[in-house]
């Protein structure tokens, strides 16, 4: 099938249409499977392979996947390309097998390298060892695996990402590919092999063959060093010579100028500069001075190291004086040049304004020749895939570590140019990458039976209007999180070779150069999740993988998911050391990978809820549906975990969240809610179940002990109350017993005005005749809560009527006040008080953020 300019015109107005000429977009594409623009063939794919949704006949039923997932990254498929982030495909396979049936359509709107597509396809014919392992895991959970390939629709804003994803998901004839790759390498060797020759020397003496000719070695890499200027004597200091201890390879923080002996430090040294003529730009430019200091080379399969000699310097000089007769990218970085974005640093990007400045002249020459030979070759797209995969190791962003005597690669997530970097032999680098791809393709082609059942689109996930509503069976996605990676900047070098660039107007990141803060990021993510909500079939699941250490970003993501209409059923954190999941019980700083399970409610339920909104019937209708979607049992080792989402206070939070997002008033307080839970549902170990779920739980509970050691960090009054309930529920305690334990767990925020422990006890608990505090029964709890809320509302009135920023306050008073204002539709007060709260507090409290954002929406702010 052909992609025409007329087709491009039909999708040109879709958000994220890339930057590039129509000719280059068409050339990069592989229709109908992949287009380097919004894919006009997607709905044809859905029409052909999708199963239409009918709520009356739909019998889909599934709880969130909550088992442990541990997959390493040492896998030929994972290592085939050096993209910034990838989730191991075998980890994704477990989710797909759990949530879908063979032939279902899986969607990933932030696909990156396309691992979701790889996983979907490889569910059809996995390797025997992995198949046995997964079947045992599922058997332990009482489930049976339905093997069979799933189809995937993948999307990403970046043309580099979707190009990589297409190659990851397209099987090829490995033997024929290897022949063509060898032909290409031979051609490059003939043209450019001489550029990586060096004379073999021992102790500076050239070694010769019997006939008297010098022995030449093959350069593996040449280490280049920054040159600085001594502030004392103004002479040049070669960083390698002065700062690296040649005995142990350690780089010294402080060292002496070799000329005057003055003690200097890299931080307070200025770099030396040189003036060069840049033929590509046709002008003289200034660049930081760097010199070759070490050559690592091979002779007869044995490695040696030497200091560059006269032959090496003449060779480099000869190449520097040559014209490059082949095309190579000369684009200004991010089309700006200097100060191109958030990855730019004035210190180590001095003189680096255009793409070609990231390469030495030698490597740029070889790469441009290689790219020229690839053009028009058989397997051109796969060869370009190899080319892009090798690029990150072939430019100046590599870091050389003298202690290891290796070139481990660039620092991930940056375009940092270190003071010592290895110029790696391009021919070797491409050869190694060809072997990686060959190994990957042998596995992939065998396990997918050489069929491509994935379609890929290049566009923003915020506007996937070319996908039908209610057409997707499952979503797995690993979106950008805050400011952890600047994808459009990091991908720019790849995309400059491909000639098609990311249109980052709708890029969902926090980026100063793009003037996108947390608010803009959350808005963009909400648009993306809203589109995912639209295309997902009702009752189906979305899994979101999350990587960020900032609470504010974590809450922004949760808020975006909820505002889109999803209901979060389960959040688990991957313990990388143990390779297991643990549940997230608080909004403490997220320092591990999280997996969020969220579902799209059935259409009938949503319509019914909107009629019942603000009534008790609406509350229990929601709880019944929500309990149906929660994990019933979670096994960790030989014990059962508490499913926190089934505990009363988190069920209450979920109920409130759903009401707020749907603009409904909250019809009851927590105590009345807790009393209703006890009447309507079955309680086991502090968790609530539907009748059929309780039977499953009882069966498991009879065989396994309960791991009931919950972890609380008391940062505010709410968590203090929950901690006390947990401690006192089964064991009443005296004040003297509670206080030291309480103080040990207390980590109060600066702005939090937590009442004294005795006041919290008096407001929320009762004391028996022996002076021991205990949890009151439901009826007494309701009375106490009403008295407590009156007191908290008085505090809130004081905050409301005060002026200026609120520096210290009871967060519980803010929560109760916002809840009362929401009930009274007093959105102005929520917004005005919210604007006076510390931004960090508001952004890190999911419930308050929800009230605030929705109040702003109601006011049209």
Short mmCIF file of N, CA, C and O in Angstrom, two decimals, residues 64-138:
data_model
loop_
_atom_site.label_atom_id
_atom_site.label_comp_id
_atom_site.label_asym_id
_atom_site.label_seq_id
_atom_site.Cartn_x
_atom_site.Cartn_y
_atom_site.Cartn_z
N UNK A 64 -7.36 -6.64 38.57
CA UNK A 64 -6.03 -6.15 38.18
C UNK A 64 -4.94 -7.18 38.43
O UNK A 64 -5.04 -7.98 39.36
N UNK A 65 -3.94 -7.15 37.57
CA UNK A 65 -2.79 -8.05 37.72
C UNK A 65 -1.94 -7.55 38.88
O UNK A 65 -1.42 -6.44 38.84
N UNK A 66 -1.81 -8.35 39.91
CA UNK A 66 -1.10 -7.89 41.10
C UNK A 66 0.00 -8.85 41.52
O UNK A 66 0.53 -8.75 42.62
N UNK A 67 0.38 -9.77 40.64
CA UNK A 67 1.45 -10.71 40.97
C UNK A 67 2.81 -10.05 40.77
O UNK A 67 2.93 -9.00 40.14
N UNK A 68 3.84 -10.69 41.30
CA UNK A 68 5.20 -10.17 41.15
C UNK A 68 5.65 -10.28 39.70
O UNK A 68 5.33 -11.24 39.01
N UNK A 69 6.38 -9.28 39.25
CA UNK A 69 6.96 -9.30 37.91
C UNK A 69 8.43 -8.94 38.03
O UNK A 69 8.77 -7.87 38.50
N UNK A 70 9.27 -9.86 37.64
CA UNK A 70 10.71 -9.58 37.71
C UNK A 70 11.35 -10.05 36.42
O UNK A 70 11.42 -11.25 36.16
N UNK A 71 11.77 -9.11 35.59
CA UNK A 71 12.45 -9.46 34.35
C UNK A 71 13.68 -8.59 34.18
O UNK A 71 13.61 -7.37 34.28
N UNK A 72 14.81 -9.22 33.95
CA UNK A 72 16.05 -8.49 33.76
C UNK A 72 16.13 -7.85 32.38
O UNK A 72 15.28 -8.07 31.52
N UNK A 73 17.19 -7.07 32.18
CA UNK A 73 17.36 -6.36 30.91
C UNK A 73 18.45 -6.98 30.04
O UNK A 73 18.79 -6.45 28.99
N UNK A 74 19.01 -8.09 30.50
CA UNK A 74 20.07 -8.75 29.72
C UNK A 74 19.43 -9.73 28.75
O UNK A 74 19.45 -10.94 28.94
N UNK A 75 18.85 -9.18 27.70
CA UNK A 75 18.10 -9.97 26.73
C UNK A 75 18.43 -9.45 25.33
O UNK A 75 18.52 -8.25 25.13
N UNK A 76 18.63 -10.35 24.36
CA UNK A 76 18.98 -9.90 22.99
C UNK A 76 17.97 -8.92 22.41
O UNK A 76 18.33 -8.01 21.67
N UNK A 77 16.69 -9.10 22.74
CA UNK A 77 15.65 -8.20 22.21
C UNK A 77 15.77 -6.84 22.88
O UNK A 77 15.75 -5.80 22.22
N UNK A 78 15.92 -6.84 24.20
CA UNK A 78 16.02 -5.58 24.95
C UNK A 78 17.23 -4.78 24.48
O UNK A 78 17.18 -3.55 24.35
N UNK A 79 18.34 -5.46 24.20
CA UNK A 79 19.60 -4.77 23.89
C UNK A 79 19.80 -4.47 22.41
O UNK A 79 20.87 -3.99 22.03
N UNK A 80 18.80 -4.74 21.59
CA UNK A 80 18.98 -4.53 20.15
C UNK A 80 19.14 -3.06 19.79
O UNK A 80 19.79 -2.72 18.81
N UNK A 81 18.54 -2.16 20.58
CA UNK A 81 18.66 -0.73 20.29
C UNK A 81 18.89 0.04 21.59
O UNK A 81 18.40 -0.36 22.65
N UNK A 82 19.61 1.14 21.48
CA UNK A 82 20.01 1.89 22.68
C UNK A 82 19.09 3.06 22.98
O UNK A 82 19.54 4.13 23.36
N UNK A 83 17.77 2.89 22.81
CA UNK A 83 16.82 3.95 23.13
C UNK A 83 16.84 4.20 24.65
O UNK A 83 17.19 3.33 25.42
N UNK A 84 16.38 5.41 25.05
CA UNK A 84 16.54 5.86 26.45
C UNK A 84 15.87 4.93 27.46
O UNK A 84 16.46 4.59 28.48
N UNK A 85 14.62 4.56 27.21
CA UNK A 85 13.89 3.74 28.18
C UNK A 85 13.17 2.61 27.46
O UNK A 85 12.66 2.79 26.36
N UNK A 86 13.15 1.46 28.10
CA UNK A 86 12.41 0.32 27.58
C UNK A 86 11.93 -0.50 28.77
O UNK A 86 12.64 -0.65 29.76
N UNK A 87 10.71 -1.02 28.66
CA UNK A 87 10.22 -1.99 29.64
C UNK A 87 10.47 -3.36 29.02
O UNK A 87 10.09 -3.60 27.87
N UNK A 88 11.12 -4.30 29.72
CA UNK A 88 11.38 -5.62 29.14
C UNK A 88 10.09 -6.26 28.62
O UNK A 88 9.07 -6.28 29.30
N UNK A 89 10.15 -6.77 27.38
CA UNK A 89 8.94 -7.28 26.73
C UNK A 89 8.33 -8.45 27.50
O UNK A 89 7.11 -8.64 27.50
N UNK A 90 9.16 -9.24 28.18
CA UNK A 90 8.63 -10.39 28.92
C UNK A 90 7.81 -9.95 30.13
O UNK A 90 6.89 -10.67 30.55
N UNK A 91 8.13 -8.78 30.68
CA UNK A 91 7.31 -8.24 31.77
C UNK A 91 5.95 -7.83 31.22
O UNK A 91 4.91 -8.12 31.82
N UNK A 92 5.94 -7.16 30.06
CA UNK A 92 4.68 -6.71 29.46
C UNK A 92 3.82 -7.90 29.04
O UNK A 92 2.59 -7.86 29.13
N UNK A 93 4.46 -8.98 28.61
CA UNK A 93 3.72 -10.17 28.17
C UNK A 93 2.79 -10.68 29.26
O UNK A 93 1.66 -11.10 28.99
N UNK A 94 3.25 -10.64 30.51
CA UNK A 94 2.42 -11.14 31.62
C UNK A 94 1.13 -10.33 31.73
O UNK A 94 0.05 -10.89 31.97
N UNK A 95 1.24 -9.01 31.60
CA UNK A 95 0.05 -8.15 31.68
C UNK A 95 -0.90 -8.44 30.52
O UNK A 95 -2.12 -8.53 30.70
N UNK A 96 -0.35 -8.55 29.32
CA UNK A 96 -1.18 -8.81 28.14
C UNK A 96 -1.89 -10.16 28.27
O UNK A 96 -3.08 -10.28 27.98
N UNK A 97 -1.16 -11.17 28.73
CA UNK A 97 -1.77 -12.50 28.89
C UNK A 97 -2.87 -12.48 29.95
O UNK A 97 -3.86 -13.20 29.84
N UNK A 98 -2.69 -11.66 30.99
CA UNK A 98 -3.68 -11.58 32.06
C UNK A 98 -4.96 -10.87 31.60
O UNK A 98 -6.06 -11.32 31.91
N UNK A 99 -4.81 -9.76 30.88
CA UNK A 99 -5.96 -8.90 30.58
C UNK A 99 -6.65 -9.20 29.25
O UNK A 99 -7.74 -8.69 29.01
N UNK A 100 -6.01 -9.96 28.37
CA UNK A 100 -6.56 -10.11 27.01
C UNK A 100 -6.66 -11.57 26.58
O UNK A 100 -6.12 -12.47 27.22
N UNK A 101 -7.32 -11.75 25.44
CA UNK A 101 -7.41 -13.06 24.80
C UNK A 101 -6.69 -12.98 23.44
O UNK A 101 -6.49 -11.89 22.91
N UNK A 102 -6.30 -14.12 22.89
CA UNK A 102 -5.66 -14.11 21.57
C UNK A 102 -6.50 -13.35 20.54
O UNK A 102 -7.73 -13.49 20.51
N UNK A 103 -5.83 -12.51 19.77
CA UNK A 103 -6.52 -11.73 18.74
C UNK A 103 -6.99 -10.37 19.21
O UNK A 103 -7.37 -9.54 18.38
N UNK A 104 -6.99 -10.12 20.53
CA UNK A 104 -7.39 -8.81 21.05
C UNK A 104 -6.41 -7.73 20.58
O UNK A 104 -5.26 -8.01 20.24
N UNK A 105 -6.88 -6.48 20.59
CA UNK A 105 -6.04 -5.36 20.18
C UNK A 105 -5.54 -4.60 21.41
O UNK A 105 -6.34 -4.16 22.24
N UNK A 106 -4.23 -4.47 21.49
CA UNK A 106 -3.56 -3.76 22.60
C UNK A 106 -3.07 -2.42 22.06
O UNK A 106 -2.61 -2.33 20.92
N UNK A 107 -3.15 -1.38 22.90
CA UNK A 107 -2.72 -0.04 22.48
C UNK A 107 -1.66 0.50 23.43
O UNK A 107 -1.72 0.29 24.64
N UNK A 108 -0.67 1.20 22.86
CA UNK A 108 0.33 1.92 23.65
C UNK A 108 0.58 3.25 22.94
O UNK A 108 1.13 3.28 21.85
N UNK A 109 0.14 4.34 23.57
CA UNK A 109 0.24 5.66 22.95
C UNK A 109 1.57 6.35 23.18
O UNK A 109 1.84 7.42 22.61
N UNK A 110 2.42 5.77 24.05
CA UNK A 110 3.78 6.28 24.29
C UNK A 110 4.74 5.11 24.08
O UNK A 110 5.45 4.68 24.98
N UNK A 111 4.77 4.59 22.85
CA UNK A 111 5.35 3.26 22.63
C UNK A 111 6.86 3.20 22.71
O UNK A 111 7.42 2.13 22.92
N UNK A 112 7.56 4.34 22.54
CA UNK A 112 9.03 4.26 22.56
C UNK A 112 9.52 3.28 21.52
O UNK A 112 9.21 3.39 20.34
N UNK A 113 10.25 2.26 21.97
CA UNK A 113 10.81 1.28 21.04
C UNK A 113 9.81 0.22 20.60
O UNK A 113 10.16 -0.68 19.83
N UNK A 114 8.59 0.27 21.11
CA UNK A 114 7.57 -0.67 20.65
C UNK A 114 7.57 -2.00 21.36
O UNK A 114 7.10 -3.01 20.81
N UNK A 115 8.07 -2.03 22.61
CA UNK A 115 8.11 -3.30 23.34
C UNK A 115 6.72 -3.88 23.60
O UNK A 115 6.56 -5.09 23.71
N UNK A 116 5.69 -3.03 23.67
CA UNK A 116 4.33 -3.53 23.85
C UNK A 116 3.91 -4.35 22.63
O UNK A 116 3.26 -5.39 22.76
N UNK A 117 4.29 -3.89 21.45
CA UNK A 117 3.99 -4.64 20.23
C UNK A 117 4.75 -5.95 20.17
O UNK A 117 4.20 -7.00 19.79
N UNK A 118 6.03 -5.91 20.56
CA UNK A 118 6.84 -7.13 20.59
C UNK A 118 6.20 -8.14 21.55
O UNK A 118 6.06 -9.32 21.22
N UNK A 119 5.82 -7.66 22.73
CA UNK A 119 5.20 -8.54 23.73
C UNK A 119 3.90 -9.15 23.20
O UNK A 119 3.65 -10.35 23.38
N UNK A 120 3.07 -8.31 22.55
CA UNK A 120 1.79 -8.79 22.03
C UNK A 120 1.99 -9.90 21.00
O UNK A 120 1.30 -10.92 21.01
N UNK A 121 2.97 -9.71 20.12
CA UNK A 121 3.22 -10.71 19.09
C UNK A 121 3.81 -11.99 19.66
O UNK A 121 3.47 -13.10 19.26
N UNK A 122 4.71 -11.84 20.66
CA UNK A 122 5.42 -13.01 21.17
C UNK A 122 4.58 -13.83 22.15
O UNK A 122 5.03 -14.88 22.61
N UNK A 123 3.37 -13.35 22.47
CA UNK A 123 2.43 -14.19 23.24
C UNK A 123 1.99 -15.40 22.42
O UNK A 123 1.41 -16.34 22.95
N UNK A 124 2.26 -15.36 21.11
CA UNK A 124 1.83 -16.44 20.23
C UNK A 124 2.70 -17.67 20.32
O UNK A 124 2.21 -18.80 20.24
N UNK A 125 4.01 -17.47 20.49
CA UNK A 125 4.91 -18.62 20.45
C UNK A 125 6.14 -18.34 21.32
O UNK A 125 7.24 -18.19 20.81
N UNK A 126 5.98 -18.26 22.63
CA UNK A 126 7.10 -17.91 23.51
C UNK A 126 8.13 -19.04 23.60
O UNK A 126 7.82 -20.19 23.26
N UNK A 127 9.32 -18.71 24.07
CA UNK A 127 10.32 -19.76 24.25
C UNK A 127 9.86 -20.70 25.37
O UNK A 127 9.17 -20.29 26.31
N UNK A 128 10.21 -21.98 25.27
CA UNK A 128 9.69 -23.00 26.21
C UNK A 128 9.96 -22.68 27.68
O UNK A 128 9.09 -22.89 28.53
N UNK A 129 11.15 -22.15 27.98
CA UNK A 129 11.49 -21.85 29.37
C UNK A 129 10.58 -20.78 29.95
O UNK A 129 10.05 -20.90 31.06
N UNK A 130 10.37 -19.69 29.18
CA UNK A 130 9.51 -18.62 29.64
C UNK A 130 8.06 -19.10 29.72
O UNK A 130 7.34 -18.76 30.67
N UNK A 131 7.64 -19.90 28.76
CA UNK A 131 6.27 -20.43 28.75
C UNK A 131 6.00 -21.24 30.02
O UNK A 131 4.97 -21.06 30.68
N UNK A 132 6.92 -22.10 30.36
CA UNK A 132 6.76 -22.93 31.57
C UNK A 132 6.71 -22.06 32.82
O UNK A 132 5.86 -22.27 33.70
N UNK A 133 7.59 -21.06 32.87
CA UNK A 133 7.66 -20.16 34.03
C UNK A 133 6.35 -19.41 34.24
O UNK A 133 5.81 -19.33 35.36
N UNK A 134 5.80 -18.84 33.16
CA UNK A 134 4.56 -18.06 33.25
C UNK A 134 3.38 -18.96 33.60
O UNK A 134 2.52 -18.58 34.40
N UNK A 135 3.34 -20.13 33.01
CA UNK A 135 2.23 -21.05 33.31
C UNK A 135 2.21 -21.42 34.79
O UNK A 135 1.15 -21.53 35.40
N UNK A 136 3.39 -21.61 35.37
CA UNK A 136 3.48 -21.91 36.81
C UNK A 136 3.02 -20.71 37.64
O UNK A 136 2.32 -20.87 38.65
N UNK A 137 3.41 -19.50 37.23
CA UNK A 137 2.99 -18.28 37.94
C UNK A 137 1.47 -18.13 37.91
O UNK A 137 0.84 -17.83 38.92
N UNK A 138 0.88 -18.33 36.73
CA UNK A 138 -0.57 -18.19 36.60
C UNK A 138 -1.31 -19.30 37.34
O UNK A 138 -2.36 -19.07 37.93
#
